[in-house]
């Protein structure tokens, strides 16, 4: 995730969009529009650009592409979830739920490859209900997500969702159950060297133990959290620096290619001029 260069990605997605448009490739257009919309709306938080996602959905609906439709439904669910997070208006909750539900109904009609999206979509529903404060429903949907992840053998995502489940139990007052779940996640993060999981679980365990007034354990996980946060920020800084350098090198190479093409064109024109003069 840290090595993603959204600026470069957008640049090439726009090129793909223009090429697909020039040859009237509607499937290619739908994919390009989705990629552009996903970066602009979901990553850069430019919510006014949501028309890219709706235009992509319209194309996928035209040729009834279940995988494309389900992805768009889920992304639009995330879009409205973010609006609900900041506005807390019921209409945004209803829209988010509607699109998540459409995504789930859509993949029910697909093959096993498409149905592997079940845990992701159920997990998003759990997150939506958690935002609304309905933690019993959040646990219900998050548990569905966890069951599917376990069935698919998807360890990292399984433990990420399990960490969310711990938080929901804590919000319902089940602190001991929350600690039990998160210690399991923390142990996995240590074994697999997953810094993102270790950071999330350290943060939660710090809160859980502080709530129980177990100050020594709370301090232990607070210290762990700070060390991990510092390490991740250093990795991110290093990756961003590499991205800038790589971007510069790409632009430099493209400029060199452009110059070479211009030099070749000049030579061709000179050759033609000489032939014409000789004639």
CSV table of C-alpha atoms in Angstrom, one decimal:
chain,number,residue,atom,x,y,z
A,1,UNK,CA,0.0,0.0,0.0
A,2,UNK,CA,2.8,2.4,0.9
A,3,UNK,CA,4.3,2.1,-2.6
A,4,UNK,CA,1.2,3.1,-4.5
A,5,UNK,CA,1.8,6.2,-6.6
A,6,UNK,CA,-1.7,7.6,-7.3
A,7,UNK,CA,-0.4,10.5,-9.4
A,8,UNK,CA,1.3,8.1,-11.8
A,9,UNK,CA,-1.6,5.7,-11.7
A,10,UNK,CA,-4.1,8.5,-12.7
A,11,UNK,CA,-1.9,9.5,-15.5
A,12,UNK,CA,-1.9,6.1,-17.1
A,13,UNK,CA,-5.6,5.5,-16.4
A,14,UNK,CA,-6.4,8.7,-18.3
A,15,UNK,CA,-4.3,7.4,-21.2
A,16,UNK,CA,-6.2,4.1,-21.1
A,17,UNK,CA,-9.5,5.9,-21.0
A,18,UNK,CA,-8.6,7.9,-24.2
A,19,UNK,CA,-7.4,4.8,-26.0
A,20,UNK,CA,-10.6,2.8,-25.0
A,21,UNK,CA,-12.7,5.7,-26.1
A,22,UNK,CA,-10.9,6.0,-29.5
A,23,UNK,CA,-11.6,2.3,-30.3
A,24,UNK,CA,-15.1,2.4,-28.7
A,25,UNK,CA,-14.2,-0.4,-26.2
A,26,UNK,CA,-17.0,-0.1,-23.7
A,27,UNK,CA,-15.6,-2.7,-21.2
A,28,UNK,CA,-12.3,-0.9,-21.3
A,29,UNK,CA,-14.0,2.4,-20.8
A,30,UNK,CA,-16.0,1.1,-17.8
A,31,UNK,CA,-12.8,-0.2,-16.2
A,32,UNK,CA,-10.9,3.0,-16.8
A,33,UNK,CA,-13.7,5.2,-15.4
A,34,UNK,CA,-13.9,3.0,-12.3
A,35,UNK,CA,-10.1,3.2,-11.7
A,36,UNK,CA,-10.1,7.0,-12.2
A,37,UNK,CA,-13.2,7.4,-10.0
A,38,UNK,CA,-11.8,5.1,-7.3
A,39,UNK,CA,-8.6,7.2,-6.9
A,40,UNK,CA,-10.3,10.6,-7.1
A,41,UNK,CA,-13.2,9.8,-4.9
A,42,UNK,CA,-12.1,7.2,-2.4
A,43,UNK,CA,-8.3,8.0,-2.2
A,44,UNK,CA,-8.1,11.7,-2.9
A,45,UNK,CA,-11.5,12.4,-1.2
A,46,UNK,CA,-12.7,14.5,-4.1
A,47,UNK,CA,-16.3,13.5,-3.7
A,48,UNK,CA,-17.5,15.9,-6.5
A,49,UNK,CA,-15.9,13.5,-9.0
A,50,UNK,CA,-18.4,10.7,-8.2
A,51,UNK,CA,-19.8,10.9,-11.7
A,52,UNK,CA,-16.9,8.7,-12.9
A,53,UNK,CA,-18.2,5.9,-10.7
A,54,UNK,CA,-21.8,6.3,-11.9
A,55,UNK,CA,-20.7,6.4,-15.6
A,56,UNK,CA,-18.8,3.2,-15.0
A,57,UNK,CA,-21.7,1.5,-13.3
A,58,UNK,CA,-24.0,2.5,-16.2
A,59,UNK,CA,-21.7,0.7,-18.7
A,60,UNK,CA,-21.3,-2.4,-16.5
A,61,UNK,CA,-25.1,-2.6,-16.1
A,62,UNK,CA,-25.5,-2.4,-19.9
A,63,UNK,CA,-23.6,-5.6,-20.5
A,64,UNK,CA,-24.6,-7.1,-17.1
A,65,UNK,CA,-21.0,-7.6,-15.8
A,66,UNK,CA,-21.6,-9.1,-12.3
A,67,UNK,CA,-18.1,-8.5,-11.1
A,68,UNK,CA,-18.0,-4.9,-12.3
A,69,UNK,CA,-21.4,-4.1,-11.0
A,70,UNK,CA,-20.7,-5.6,-7.5
A,71,UNK,CA,-17.4,-3.6,-7.3
A,72,UNK,CA,-19.2,-0.4,-8.2
A,73,UNK,CA,-22.1,-1.1,-5.8
A,74,UNK,CA,-19.6,-1.7,-3.0
A,75,UNK,CA,-17.5,1.4,-3.8
A,76,UNK,CA,-20.7,3.6,-3.9
A,77,UNK,CA,-21.6,2.1,-0.5
A,78,UNK,CA,-18.2,3.2,0.8
A,79,UNK,CA,-18.8,6.7,-0.7
A,80,UNK,CA,-22.1,7.1,1.1
A,81,UNK,CA,-20.6,5.6,4.3
A,82,UNK,CA,-18.1,8.4,4.4
A,83,UNK,CA,-20.8,11.0,4.0
A,84,UNK,CA,-22.7,9.3,6.8
A,85,UNK,CA,-19.6,9.4,9.0
A,86,UNK,CA,-19.3,13.2,8.7
A,87,UNK,CA,-23.0,14.1,8.3
A,88,UNK,CA,-24.8,11.5,10.4
A,89,UNK,CA,-27.8,11.9,8.2
A,90,UNK,CA,-30.0,8.9,7.8
A,91,UNK,CA,-30.3,9.3,4.1
A,92,UNK,CA,-26.6,8.6,3.7
A,93,UNK,CA,-26.9,5.5,5.9
A,94,UNK,CA,-29.8,4.3,3.8
A,95,UNK,CA,-27.9,4.9,0.6
A,96,UNK,CA,-24.8,3.1,1.9
A,97,UNK,CA,-26.9,0.1,3.1
A,98,UNK,CA,-28.7,0.0,-0.3
A,99,UNK,CA,-25.5,-0.3,-2.3
A,100,UNK,CA,-23.9,-2.8,0.0
A,101,UNK,CA,-27.0,-4.9,-0.2
A,102,UNK,CA,-27.0,-4.7,-4.0
A,103,UNK,CA,-23.4,-5.8,-4.0
A,104,UNK,CA,-24.1,-8.8,-1.9
A,105,UNK,CA,-27.2,-9.8,-4.0
A,106,UNK,CA,-25.1,-9.3,-7.2
A,107,UNK,CA,-22.4,-11.7,-6.2
A,108,UNK,CA,-24.9,-14.3,-5.1
A,109,UNK,CA,-25.6,-14.7,-8.9
A,110,UNK,CA,-21.9,-15.1,-9.8
A,111,UNK,CA,-19.4,-17.9,-9.7
A,112,UNK,CA,-17.0,-18.9,-6.9
A,113,UNK,CA,-14.4,-16.3,-8.0
A,114,UNK,CA,-16.9,-13.5,-7.6
A,115,UNK,CA,-18.3,-14.9,-4.4
A,116,UNK,CA,-14.9,-14.5,-2.8
A,117,UNK,CA,-16.0,-10.9,-2.3
A,118,UNK,CA,-18.5,-11.9,0.4
A,119,UNK,CA,-16.2,-11.3,3.4
A,120,UNK,CA,-15.3,-7.8,2.1
A,121,UNK,CA,-18.9,-6.8,1.6
A,122,UNK,CA,-20.2,-8.2,4.8
A,123,UNK,CA,-17.3,-6.5,6.6
A,124,UNK,CA,-18.3,-3.2,5.2
A,125,UNK,CA,-21.9,-3.7,6.4
A,126,UNK,CA,-20.5,-4.4,9.9
A,127,UNK,CA,-18.5,-1.1,9.7
A,128,UNK,CA,-21.6,0.8,8.6
A,129,UNK,CA,-23.7,-0.5,11.6
A,130,UNK,CA,-20.8,0.3,13.9
A,131,UNK,CA,-20.9,3.9,12.7
A,132,UNK,CA,-24.6,4.1,13.5
A,133,UNK,CA,-23.9,2.8,17.1
A,134,UNK,CA,-25.8,-0.5,16.4
A,135,UNK,CA,-22.9,-2.8,17.6
A,136,UNK,CA,-25.1,-5.9,17.9
A,137,UNK,CA,-25.8,-5.7,14.1
A,138,UNK,CA,-22.2,-4.8,13.5
A,139,UNK,CA,-21.0,-7.9,15.3
A,140,UNK,CA,-23.5,-10.0,13.3
A,141,UNK,CA,-22.2,-8.9,9.9
A,142,UNK,CA,-18.5,-8.7,11.0
A,143,UNK,CA,-18.8,-12.3,12.2
A,144,UNK,CA,-20.1,-13.3,8.8
A,145,UNK,CA,-17.1,-11.6,7.2
A,146,UNK,CA,-14.8,-13.4,9.6
A,147,UNK,CA,-16.3,-16.8,8.8
A,148,UNK,CA,-15.9,-16.3,5.1
A,149,UNK,CA,-12.3,-15.2,5.5
A,150,UNK,CA,-11.5,-18.3,7.6
A,151,UNK,CA,-13.1,-20.5,4.9
A,152,UNK,CA,-11.0,-18.8,2.2
A,153,UNK,CA,-7.8,-19.0,4.3
A,154,UNK,CA,-7.2,-15.3,4.1
A,155,UNK,CA,-5.2,-14.8,7.3
A,156,UNK,CA,-4.3,-11.1,7.3
A,157,UNK,CA,-7.8,-10.0,6.5
A,158,UNK,CA,-9.2,-12.5,8.9
A,159,UNK,CA,-7.3,-10.9,11.8
A,160,UNK,CA,-8.0,-7.4,10.6
A,161,UNK,CA,-11.7,-8.1,10.9
A,162,UNK,CA,-11.2,-9.9,14.1
A,163,UNK,CA,-9.6,-6.8,15.5
A,164,UNK,CA,-12.7,-4.8,14.5
A,165,UNK,CA,-14.9,-7.4,16.2
A,166,UNK,CA,-12.9,-6.9,19.5
A,167,UNK,CA,-13.7,-3.1,19.3
A,168,UNK,CA,-17.4,-3.8,18.8
A,169,UNK,CA,-17.5,-6.1,21.9
A,170,UNK,CA,-15.7,-3.4,23.9
A,171,UNK,CA,-18.3,-0.8,22.9
A,172,UNK,CA,-21.0,-3.2,24.2
A,173,UNK,CA,-19.2,-3.5,27.6
A,174,UNK,CA,-17.6,-7.0,26.9
A,175,UNK,CA,-14.1,-5.8,27.7
A,176,UNK,CA,-12.7,-9.3,28.7
A,177,UNK,CA,-14.0,-10.8,25.4
A,178,UNK,CA,-12.5,-7.8,23.5
A,179,UNK,CA,-9.1,-8.4,25.1
A,180,UNK,CA,-9.2,-12.1,24.5
A,181,UNK,CA,-9.9,-11.5,20.8
A,182,UNK,CA,-7.3,-8.8,20.4
A,183,UNK,CA,-4.5,-10.8,22.1
A,184,UNK,CA,-5.1,-13.5,19.4
A,185,UNK,CA,-4.7,-10.8,16.7
A,186,UNK,CA,-1.6,-9.3,18.4
A,187,UNK,CA,0.0,-12.8,18.5
A,188,UNK,CA,-0.6,-13.3,14.8
A,189,UNK,CA,0.8,-9.8,14.0
A,190,UNK,CA,4.0,-10.7,15.9
A,191,UNK,CA,4.3,-14.1,14.2
A,192,UNK,CA,3.7,-12.8,10.7
A,193,UNK,CA,5.5,-9.4,11.3
A,194,UNK,CA,2.4,-7.4,10.2
A,195,UNK,CA,3.0,-3.9,11.4
A,196,UNK,CA,-0.4,-2.6,10.5
A,197,UNK,CA,-2.2,-5.3,12.5
A,198,UNK,CA,0.2,-4.9,15.5
A,199,UNK,CA,-0.4,-1.1,15.5
A,200,UNK,CA,-4.2,-1.5,15.4
A,201,UNK,CA,-4.2,-4.2,18.2
A,202,UNK,CA,-1.7,-2.3,20.3
A,203,UNK,CA,-3.9,0.8,20.2
A,204,UNK,CA,-7.0,-1.2,21.2
A,205,UNK,CA,-5.3,-3.2,23.9
A,206,UNK,CA,-3.9,0.0,25.4
A,207,UNK,CA,-7.5,1.4,25.6
A,208,UNK,CA,-9.0,-1.9,26.9
A,209,UNK,CA,-6.5,-2.3,29.7
A,210,UNK,CA,-6.7,1.4,30.6
A,211,UNK,CA,-10.5,1.0,30.9
A,212,UNK,CA,-9.9,-2.0,33.3
A,213,UNK,CA,-7.4,0.2,35.2
A,214,UNK,CA,-4.6,-2.3,34.5
A,215,UNK,CA,-2.0,0.5,34.1
A,216,UNK,CA,1.1,-1.6,33.6
A,217,UNK,CA,-0.4,-3.5,30.7
A,218,UNK,CA,-2.0,-0.3,29.3
A,219,UNK,CA,1.5,1.3,29.3
A,220,UNK,CA,3.1,-1.7,27.7
A,221,UNK,CA,0.8,-1.5,24.7
A,222,UNK,CA,1.0,2.3,24.5
A,223,UNK,CA,4.8,2.1,24.2
A,224,UNK,CA,4.4,-0.6,21.6
A,225,UNK,CA,2.0,1.5,19.7
A,226,UNK,CA,4.4,4.5,19.6
A,227,UNK,CA,7.3,2.4,18.5
A,228,UNK,CA,5.3,0.9,15.7
A,229,UNK,CA,3.8,4.2,14.6
A,230,UNK,CA,7.3,5.7,14.3
A,231,UNK,CA,8.5,2.7,12.3
A,232,UNK,CA,5.6,2.8,9.9
A,233,UNK,CA,6.0,6.6,9.4
A,234,UNK,CA,9.7,6.1,8.5
A,235,UNK,CA,8.8,3.3,6.0
A,236,UNK,CA,6.2,5.6,4.5
A,237,UNK,CA,8.6,8.5,4.2
A,238,UNK,CA,11.2,6.3,2.6
A,239,UNK,CA,8.6,4.9,0.1
A,240,UNK,CA,7.3,8.3,-0.8
A,241,UNK,CA,10.8,9.5,-1.5
A,242,UNK,CA,11.4,6.5,-3.7
A,243,UNK,CA,8.1,7.3,-5.5
A,244,UNK,CA,9.2,10.9,-6.2
A,245,UNK,CA,12.5,9.7,-7.5
A,246,UNK,CA,10.9,7.0,-9.7
A,247,UNK,CA,8.4,9.5,-11.0
A,248,UNK,CA,11.2,11.9,-11.9
A,249,UNK,CA,13.1,9.1,-13.7
A,250,UNK,CA,10.0,8.1,-15.7
A,251,UNK,CA,9.4,11.7,-16.7
A,252,UNK,CA,13.0,12.1,-17.6
A,253,UNK,CA,12.9,9.0,-19.8
A,254,UNK,CA,9.7,10.1,-21.5
A,255,UNK,CA,11.3,13.5,-22.2
A,256,UNK,CA,14.4,11.7,-23.7
A,257,UNK,CA,12.2,9.6,-25.9
A,258,UNK,CA,10.3,12.6,-27.0
A,259,UNK,CA,13.5,14.4,-27.8
A,260,UNK,CA,14.8,11.4,-29.7
A,261,UNK,CA,11.6,11.2,-31.8
A,262,UNK,CA,12.0,14.9,-32.6
A,263,UNK,CA,15.6,14.4,-33.6
A,264,UNK,CA,14.7,11.5,-35.8
A,265,UNK,CA,11.9,13.6,-37.4
A,266,UNK,CA,14.3,16.4,-38.1
A,267,UNK,CA,16.8,14.0,-39.7
A,268,UNK,CA,14.0,12.6,-41.9
A,269,UNK,CA,13.0,16.0,-43.0
A,270,UNK,CA,16.6,17.0,-43.8
A,271,UNK,CA,17.0,13.7,-45.8
A,272,UNK,CA,13.8,14.6,-47.8
A,273,UNK,CA,15.0,18.1,-48.3
A,274,UNK,CA,18.3,16.8,-49.7
A,275,UNK,CA,16.6,14.4,-52.0
A,276,UNK,CA,14.3,17.2,-53.2
A,277,UNK,CA,17.4,19.5,-53.8
A,278,UNK,CA,19.2,16.7,-55.7
A,279,UNK,CA,16.1,16.1,-57.8
